[in-house]
């Protein structure tokens, strides 16, 4: 790899030469954002004038993300991250030479000297991390955006809680309620169809926070069941400050569940598969529904409270 300014030139050229591949992700870290800081140089012996220049060197020319070991280079010194090495079929995106398995050890060594802010700094995280610790932190940073908790369809929308509340209301048209107690009725004309049936999500505003009530049908093994559970729109440590109860019943009988709401950091599918909620066998649900047992008409009552 050419030293000093030659390295920067190679990276810039590779970005231009590869623009036609359209593989850049939306997380082009630090470029043009408040996260970019250049407080000091790393020493003239590297021919680098600031940490901004080093950031440029460490950006993969294909995906524009920061590169982590192993960092590969072609015989002409052009670099690429290990993920994109496979994407480009082992062909250098700049000069089209075969990449092979040549490691850019010098650039990996430079990365060891860096300390960078979390990419969620603009969302409130003020921590600084060594280069190789940064990625691990960001996977669990408490300031990282939340995923949309809607369960009926795959939804890739992310954001903070106020944004997701508006998204659920405006885009998914969910039921929004104020209060910490509820009494819902779930109806299905053909209760024999239980495979991955999902009812409309309900969002409760309670204690100034938001909670999502899920109700759905699926199989546990061969047994058709209905399940209802509550998720908290916030982190797990906050969720543990609350408890909730769910109750279904009829004809002098009832089933009660009490638990702690799960954070929406846990996916809907993860919570469902953990069976962390009120589970009702189909025959019992139809018994509670009354009538000729040919239609599901299940009332679910519940309450949310804050632990002292």
CSV table of C-alpha atoms in Angstrom, one decimal:
chain,number,residue,atom,x,y,z
A,1,UNK,CA,0.0,0.0,0.0
A,2,UNK,CA,1.4,3.4,-0.9
A,3,UNK,CA,2.2,5.6,2.1
A,4,UNK,CA,0.6,9.0,3.1
A,5,UNK,CA,-1.4,10.8,0.5
A,6,UNK,CA,-1.2,7.9,-1.9
A,7,UNK,CA,-3.4,5.9,0.3
A,8,UNK,CA,-6.1,8.6,0.5
A,9,UNK,CA,-6.0,8.9,-3.3
A,10,UNK,CA,-6.5,5.1,-3.8
A,11,UNK,CA,-9.5,5.1,-1.5
A,12,UNK,CA,-11.1,8.0,-3.2
A,13,UNK,CA,-10.5,6.5,-6.7
A,14,UNK,CA,-12.0,3.2,-5.6
A,15,UNK,CA,-15.1,4.9,-4.4
A,16,UNK,CA,-15.7,6.5,-7.7
A,17,UNK,CA,-14.8,3.4,-9.7
A,18,UNK,CA,-17.2,1.3,-7.8
A,19,UNK,CA,-20.2,3.6,-7.7
A,20,UNK,CA,-22.0,1.5,-10.3
A,21,UNK,CA,-22.2,-1.5,-8.0
A,22,UNK,CA,-24.8,0.3,-5.8
A,23,UNK,CA,-23.9,-1.7,-2.7
A,24,UNK,CA,-23.4,1.2,-0.3
A,25,UNK,CA,-25.5,0.9,2.9
A,26,UNK,CA,-27.4,3.6,4.6
A,27,UNK,CA,-24.9,3.6,7.5
A,28,UNK,CA,-22.0,5.4,6.0
A,29,UNK,CA,-20.5,6.1,9.3
A,30,UNK,CA,-19.3,9.5,10.3
A,31,UNK,CA,-19.5,11.0,6.8
A,32,UNK,CA,-21.0,14.5,7.0
A,33,UNK,CA,-22.5,13.9,10.5
A,34,UNK,CA,-21.8,15.4,13.9
A,35,UNK,CA,-20.0,12.2,14.8
A,36,UNK,CA,-17.0,13.3,12.8
A,37,UNK,CA,-14.3,14.8,15.1
A,38,UNK,CA,-10.8,15.6,14.3
A,39,UNK,CA,-9.3,16.7,17.6
A,40,UNK,CA,-5.7,15.7,17.0
A,41,UNK,CA,-3.3,14.1,14.6
A,42,UNK,CA,-1.9,10.6,15.0
A,43,UNK,CA,1.7,11.5,14.1
A,44,UNK,CA,3.5,12.7,11.0
A,45,UNK,CA,5.3,9.4,10.5
A,46,UNK,CA,2.2,8.0,9.0
A,47,UNK,CA,1.7,10.9,6.6
A,48,UNK,CA,-1.8,11.5,8.1
A,49,UNK,CA,-2.8,14.9,9.2
A,50,UNK,CA,-5.9,14.2,11.3
A,51,UNK,CA,-8.2,11.5,12.5
A,52,UNK,CA,-10.6,12.5,9.7
A,53,UNK,CA,-8.0,11.3,7.2
A,54,UNK,CA,-7.7,8.0,9.0
A,55,UNK,CA,-11.5,7.6,9.1
A,56,UNK,CA,-11.4,8.0,5.3
A,57,UNK,CA,-8.8,5.3,5.0
A,58,UNK,CA,-10.8,2.9,7.2
A,59,UNK,CA,-14.0,3.3,5.2
A,60,UNK,CA,-14.7,0.4,2.9
A,61,UNK,CA,-15.0,1.8,-0.7
A,62,UNK,CA,-17.9,-0.6,-1.4
A,63,UNK,CA,-20.2,-0.4,1.6
A,64,UNK,CA,-18.7,2.8,3.1
A,65,UNK,CA,-18.8,1.3,6.6
A,66,UNK,CA,-15.7,1.3,8.8
A,67,UNK,CA,-13.5,-1.8,8.1
A,68,UNK,CA,-12.7,-4.3,10.9
A,69,UNK,CA,-10.1,-7.1,10.6
A,70,UNK,CA,-9.5,-8.8,8.5
A,71,UNK,CA,-9.0,-5.9,6.0
A,72,UNK,CA,-7.9,-7.1,2.6
A,73,UNK,CA,-5.9,-5.4,-0.1
A,74,UNK,CA,-5.1,-6.1,-3.7
A,75,UNK,CA,-1.4,-6.2,-5.0
A,76,UNK,CA,-1.8,-2.5,-5.8
A,77,UNK,CA,-2.7,-1.6,-2.2
A,78,UNK,CA,-6.5,-1.0,-2.6
A,79,UNK,CA,-8.4,-2.1,0.4
A,80,UNK,CA,-11.8,-3.7,1.0
A,81,UNK,CA,-13.6,-5.1,4.1
A,82,UNK,CA,-14.0,-8.9,4.5
A,83,UNK,CA,-17.8,-8.8,3.8
A,84,UNK,CA,-17.5,-6.9,0.6
A,85,UNK,CA,-14.6,-9.0,-0.5
A,86,UNK,CA,-17.1,-11.8,-1.1
A,87,UNK,CA,-19.6,-9.4,-2.6
A,88,UNK,CA,-17.2,-8.3,-5.4
A,89,UNK,CA,-16.3,-11.9,-6.1
A,90,UNK,CA,-12.7,-11.4,-4.9
A,91,UNK,CA,-12.1,-8.7,-7.6
A,92,UNK,CA,-10.6,-5.4,-6.5
A,93,UNK,CA,-13.3,-2.7,-7.0
A,94,UNK,CA,-10.7,-0.2,-8.1
A,95,UNK,CA,-8.3,-1.9,-10.4
A,96,UNK,CA,-10.1,-5.2,-10.9
A,97,UNK,CA,-7.0,-7.2,-9.9
A,98,UNK,CA,-7.6,-10.4,-7.9
A,99,UNK,CA,-7.8,-9.6,-4.2
A,100,UNK,CA,-6.5,-12.9,-3.0
A,101,UNK,CA,-6.0,-13.2,0.8
A,102,UNK,CA,-3.5,-10.4,1.4
A,103,UNK,CA,-4.1,-8.7,4.7
A,104,UNK,CA,-3.5,-4.9,5.1
A,105,UNK,CA,-1.8,-5.3,8.5
A,106,UNK,CA,-0.6,-1.7,8.5
A,107,UNK,CA,-4.1,-0.3,8.3
A,108,UNK,CA,-5.3,-2.8,10.9
A,109,UNK,CA,-2.5,-1.5,13.2
A,110,UNK,CA,-3.5,2.1,12.6
A,111,UNK,CA,-7.0,1.2,13.7
A,112,UNK,CA,-5.8,0.0,17.0
A,113,UNK,CA,-4.7,3.5,17.9
A,114,UNK,CA,-8.1,5.1,17.3
A,115,UNK,CA,-10.8,6.1,19.8
A,116,UNK,CA,-14.2,6.9,18.2
A,117,UNK,CA,-17.5,8.2,19.5
A,118,UNK,CA,-20.5,5.8,19.3
A,119,UNK,CA,-22.4,6.3,16.1
A,120,UNK,CA,-25.5,7.0,18.2
A,121,UNK,CA,-23.9,10.1,19.7
A,122,UNK,CA,-26.6,12.3,18.0
A,123,UNK,CA,-29.2,10.2,19.9
A,124,UNK,CA,-27.6,10.8,23.3
A,125,UNK,CA,-24.7,8.4,23.7
A,126,UNK,CA,-21.5,10.4,24.7
A,127,UNK,CA,-19.2,7.4,25.2
A,128,UNK,CA,-15.9,7.1,23.4
A,129,UNK,CA,-14.5,3.7,22.5
A,130,UNK,CA,-11.3,2.1,21.2
A,131,UNK,CA,-11.8,1.3,17.5
A,132,UNK,CA,-12.3,-2.4,18.0
A,133,UNK,CA,-14.7,-2.1,20.9
A,134,UNK,CA,-16.9,0.4,19.2
A,135,UNK,CA,-18.8,-2.1,17.0
A,136,UNK,CA,-19.6,-4.4,20.0
A,137,UNK,CA,-20.9,-1.5,22.0
A,138,UNK,CA,-23.1,-0.2,19.2
A,139,UNK,CA,-24.9,-3.6,19.0
A,140,UNK,CA,-26.2,-3.1,22.5
A,141,UNK,CA,-26.1,0.7,23.0
A,142,UNK,CA,-29.1,1.8,24.9
A,143,UNK,CA,-29.4,4.8,22.6
A,144,UNK,CA,-29.7,2.7,19.4
A,145,UNK,CA,-33.0,3.0,17.6
A,146,UNK,CA,-35.9,0.7,18.4
A,147,UNK,CA,-37.5,-1.5,15.8
A,148,UNK,CA,-41.2,-1.2,15.0
A,149,UNK,CA,-43.1,-3.6,17.3
A,150,UNK,CA,-45.9,-4.3,14.9
A,151,UNK,CA,-46.4,-8.0,14.4
A,152,UNK,CA,-48.8,-8.4,11.5
A,153,UNK,CA,-46.3,-7.7,8.8
A,154,UNK,CA,-42.5,-7.4,8.5
A,155,UNK,CA,-41.8,-3.7,9.2
A,156,UNK,CA,-38.2,-2.4,8.9
A,157,UNK,CA,-39.0,1.1,10.4
A,158,UNK,CA,-36.8,2.1,13.3
A,159,UNK,CA,-36.6,5.2,15.5
A,160,UNK,CA,-37.1,6.5,19.0
A,161,UNK,CA,-40.2,5.8,21.0
A,162,UNK,CA,-42.2,9.0,20.1
A,163,UNK,CA,-41.5,8.4,16.4
A,164,UNK,CA,-42.6,4.8,16.6
A,165,UNK,CA,-45.8,5.7,18.5
A,166,UNK,CA,-46.7,8.1,15.6
A,167,UNK,CA,-45.7,5.5,13.1
A,168,UNK,CA,-47.9,2.8,14.7
A,169,UNK,CA,-50.8,5.3,14.8
A,170,UNK,CA,-50.5,6.7,11.3
A,171,UNK,CA,-49.1,3.9,9.3
A,172,UNK,CA,-50.4,0.7,11.0
A,173,UNK,CA,-53.6,2.3,12.3
A,174,UNK,CA,-53.3,0.4,15.6
A,175,UNK,CA,-55.8,0.9,18.4
A,176,UNK,CA,-54.5,3.6,20.9
A,177,UNK,CA,-55.9,3.8,24.4
A,178,UNK,CA,-55.2,5.8,27.5
A,179,UNK,CA,-55.3,4.0,30.9
A,180,UNK,CA,-53.8,1.1,32.8
A,181,UNK,CA,-56.8,-1.2,32.7
A,182,UNK,CA,-58.4,-2.8,29.7
A,183,UNK,CA,-61.1,-5.3,28.6
A,184,UNK,CA,-60.7,-6.4,25.1
A,185,UNK,CA,-62.7,-8.9,23.0
A,186,UNK,CA,-61.1,-10.9,20.3
A,187,UNK,CA,-63.4,-12.5,17.6
A,188,UNK,CA,-62.6,-15.1,14.9
A,189,UNK,CA,-65.4,-16.7,12.8
A,190,UNK,CA,-63.3,-19.8,11.9
A,191,UNK,CA,-61.3,-20.7,15.0
A,192,UNK,CA,-60.0,-23.9,13.3
A,193,UNK,CA,-57.6,-21.6,11.4
A,194,UNK,CA,-54.9,-20.9,14.0
A,195,UNK,CA,-51.7,-20.9,12.0
A,196,UNK,CA,-50.0,-17.6,12.6
A,197,UNK,CA,-53.2,-15.7,12.9
A,198,UNK,CA,-52.6,-12.2,14.4
A,199,UNK,CA,-55.0,-9.6,15.7
A,200,UNK,CA,-54.6,-5.8,15.6
A,201,UNK,CA,-52.0,-4.5,18.0
A,202,UNK,CA,-53.2,-2.3,20.8
A,203,UNK,CA,-51.0,0.4,22.3
A,204,UNK,CA,-51.7,1.7,25.8
A,205,UNK,CA,-50.5,5.0,27.3
A,206,UNK,CA,-50.0,4.3,31.0
A,207,UNK,CA,-47.7,6.1,33.5
A,208,UNK,CA,-46.5,8.3,30.7
A,209,UNK,CA,-45.1,5.2,28.9
A,210,UNK,CA,-46.4,3.0,26.1
A,211,UNK,CA,-47.3,-0.7,26.2
A,212,UNK,CA,-48.2,-3.1,23.3
A,213,UNK,CA,-50.8,-5.8,23.8
A,214,UNK,CA,-50.5,-8.7,21.4
A,215,UNK,CA,-53.0,-11.5,20.7
A,216,UNK,CA,-52.5,-14.3,18.2
A,217,UNK,CA,-53.0,-17.9,17.4
A,218,UNK,CA,-50.4,-20.5,16.5
A,219,UNK,CA,-49.4,-24.1,17.3
A,220,UNK,CA,-47.2,-25.4,20.1
A,221,UNK,CA,-46.3,-28.8,18.7
A,222,UNK,CA,-49.6,-30.1,17.3
A,223,UNK,CA,-51.7,-28.2,19.8
A,224,UNK,CA,-53.5,-25.1,18.6
A,225,UNK,CA,-53.3,-22.3,21.1
A,226,UNK,CA,-54.1,-18.6,21.6
A,227,UNK,CA,-51.6,-16.3,23.3
A,228,UNK,CA,-51.7,-12.8,24.6
A,229,UNK,CA,-48.7,-10.9,26.1
A,230,UNK,CA,-47.6,-7.3,26.8
A,231,UNK,CA,-44.4,-5.6,25.5
A,232,UNK,CA,-42.9,-2.4,26.8
A,233,UNK,CA,-41.8,0.4,24.5
A,234,UNK,CA,-38.4,1.0,26.1
A,235,UNK,CA,-35.4,-0.9,27.4
A,236,UNK,CA,-35.4,-4.0,29.5
A,237,UNK,CA,-34.2,-2.2,32.7
A,238,UNK,CA,-37.2,0.1,32.4
A,239,UNK,CA,-39.6,-2.7,31.6
A,240,UNK,CA,-38.7,-4.4,34.9
A,241,UNK,CA,-40.2,-1.4,36.7
A,242,UNK,CA,-43.7,-2.6,35.7
A,243,UNK,CA,-45.9,-5.6,36.1
A,244,UNK,CA,-49.2,-6.7,34.4
A,245,UNK,CA,-51.9,-9.2,34.7
A,246,UNK,CA,-54.1,-10.8,32.1
A,247,UNK,CA,-57.4,-12.7,32.7
A,248,UNK,CA,-59.8,-14.8,30.5
A,249,UNK,CA,-62.7,-16.7,31.7
A,250,UNK,CA,-66.4,-17.5,31.8
A,251,UNK,CA,-69.0,-19.7,33.3
A,252,UNK,CA,-67.5,-19.5,36.8
A,253,UNK,CA,-64.0,-20.3,35.6
A,254,UNK,CA,-61.0,-18.1,34.8
A,255,UNK,CA,-57.3,-18.3,33.9
A,256,UNK,CA,-55.0,-15.5,35.2
A,257,UNK,CA,-51.5,-14.6,34.1
A,258,UNK,CA,-49.1,-12.2,35.9
A,259,UNK,CA,-45.8,-11.2,34.5
A,260,UNK,CA,-43.3,-8.5,33.6
A,261,UNK,CA,-43.7,-6.8,30.2
A,262,UNK,CA,-40.9,-7.6,27.7
A,263,UNK,CA,-39.0,-4.8,26.1
A,264,UNK,CA,-39.5,-4.3,22.4
A,265,UNK,CA,-35.7,-4.8,22.1
A,266,UNK,CA,-36.8,-8.5,22.1
A,267,UNK,CA,-38.5,-9.2,18.8
A,268,UNK,CA,-42.2,-10.2,18.8
A,269,UNK,CA,-41.2,-13.7,17.5
A,270,UNK,CA,-38.7,-14.2,20.3
A,271,UNK,CA,-41.3,-13.3,23.0
A,272,UNK,CA,-43.9,-15.5,21.4
A,273,UNK,CA,-41.6,-18.5,21.1
A,274,UNK,CA,-40.5,-18.1,24.7
A,275,UNK,CA,-44.2,-18.5,25.6
A,276,UNK,CA,-43.8,-15.6,28.1
A,277,UNK,CA,-47.5,-14.7,28.3
A,278,UNK,CA,-51.0,-16.1,28.8
A,279,UNK,CA,-51.5,-19.2,26.7
A,280,UNK,CA,-55.0,-20.6,26.2
A,281,UNK,CA,-55.7,-24.0,24.6
A,282,UNK,CA,-58.2,-23.7,21.7
A,283,UNK,CA,-60.8,-25.9,23.4
A,284,UNK,CA,-60.7,-23.8,26.5
A,285,UNK,CA,-60.9,-20.6,24.5
A,286,UNK,CA,-64.0,-21.9,22.7
A,287,UNK,CA,-65.5,-22.9,26.0
A,288,UNK,CA,-65.0,-19.4,27.3
A,289,UNK,CA,-66.5,-18.1,24.1
A,290,UNK,CA,-69.8,-19.8,24.8
A,291,UNK,CA,-72.6,-20.5,22.3
A,292,UNK,CA,-72.1,-23.4,19.9
A,293,UNK,CA,-68.2,-23.2,20.2
A,294,UNK,CA,-68.0,-22.5,16.4
A,295,UNK,CA,-66.8,-18.9,16.8
A,296,UNK,CA,-64.1,-17.4,19.0
A,297,UNK,CA,-65.4,-14.6,21.2
A,298,UNK,CA,-62.7,-14.3,23.9
A,299,UNK,CA,-62.7,-11.5,26.4
A,300,UNK,CA,-59.2,-10.5,27.8
A,301,UNK,CA,-59.1,-8.2,30.8
A,302,UNK,CA,-55.9,-6.8,32.1
A,303,UNK,CA,-54.1,-4.3,34.3
A,304,UNK,CA,-50.7,-2.6,34.3
A,305,UNK,CA,-49.1,-1.3,37.4
A,306,UNK,CA,-45.7,0.2,38.5
A,307,UNK,CA,-43.7,-1.7,41.1
A,308,UNK,CA,-42.6,0.4,44.1
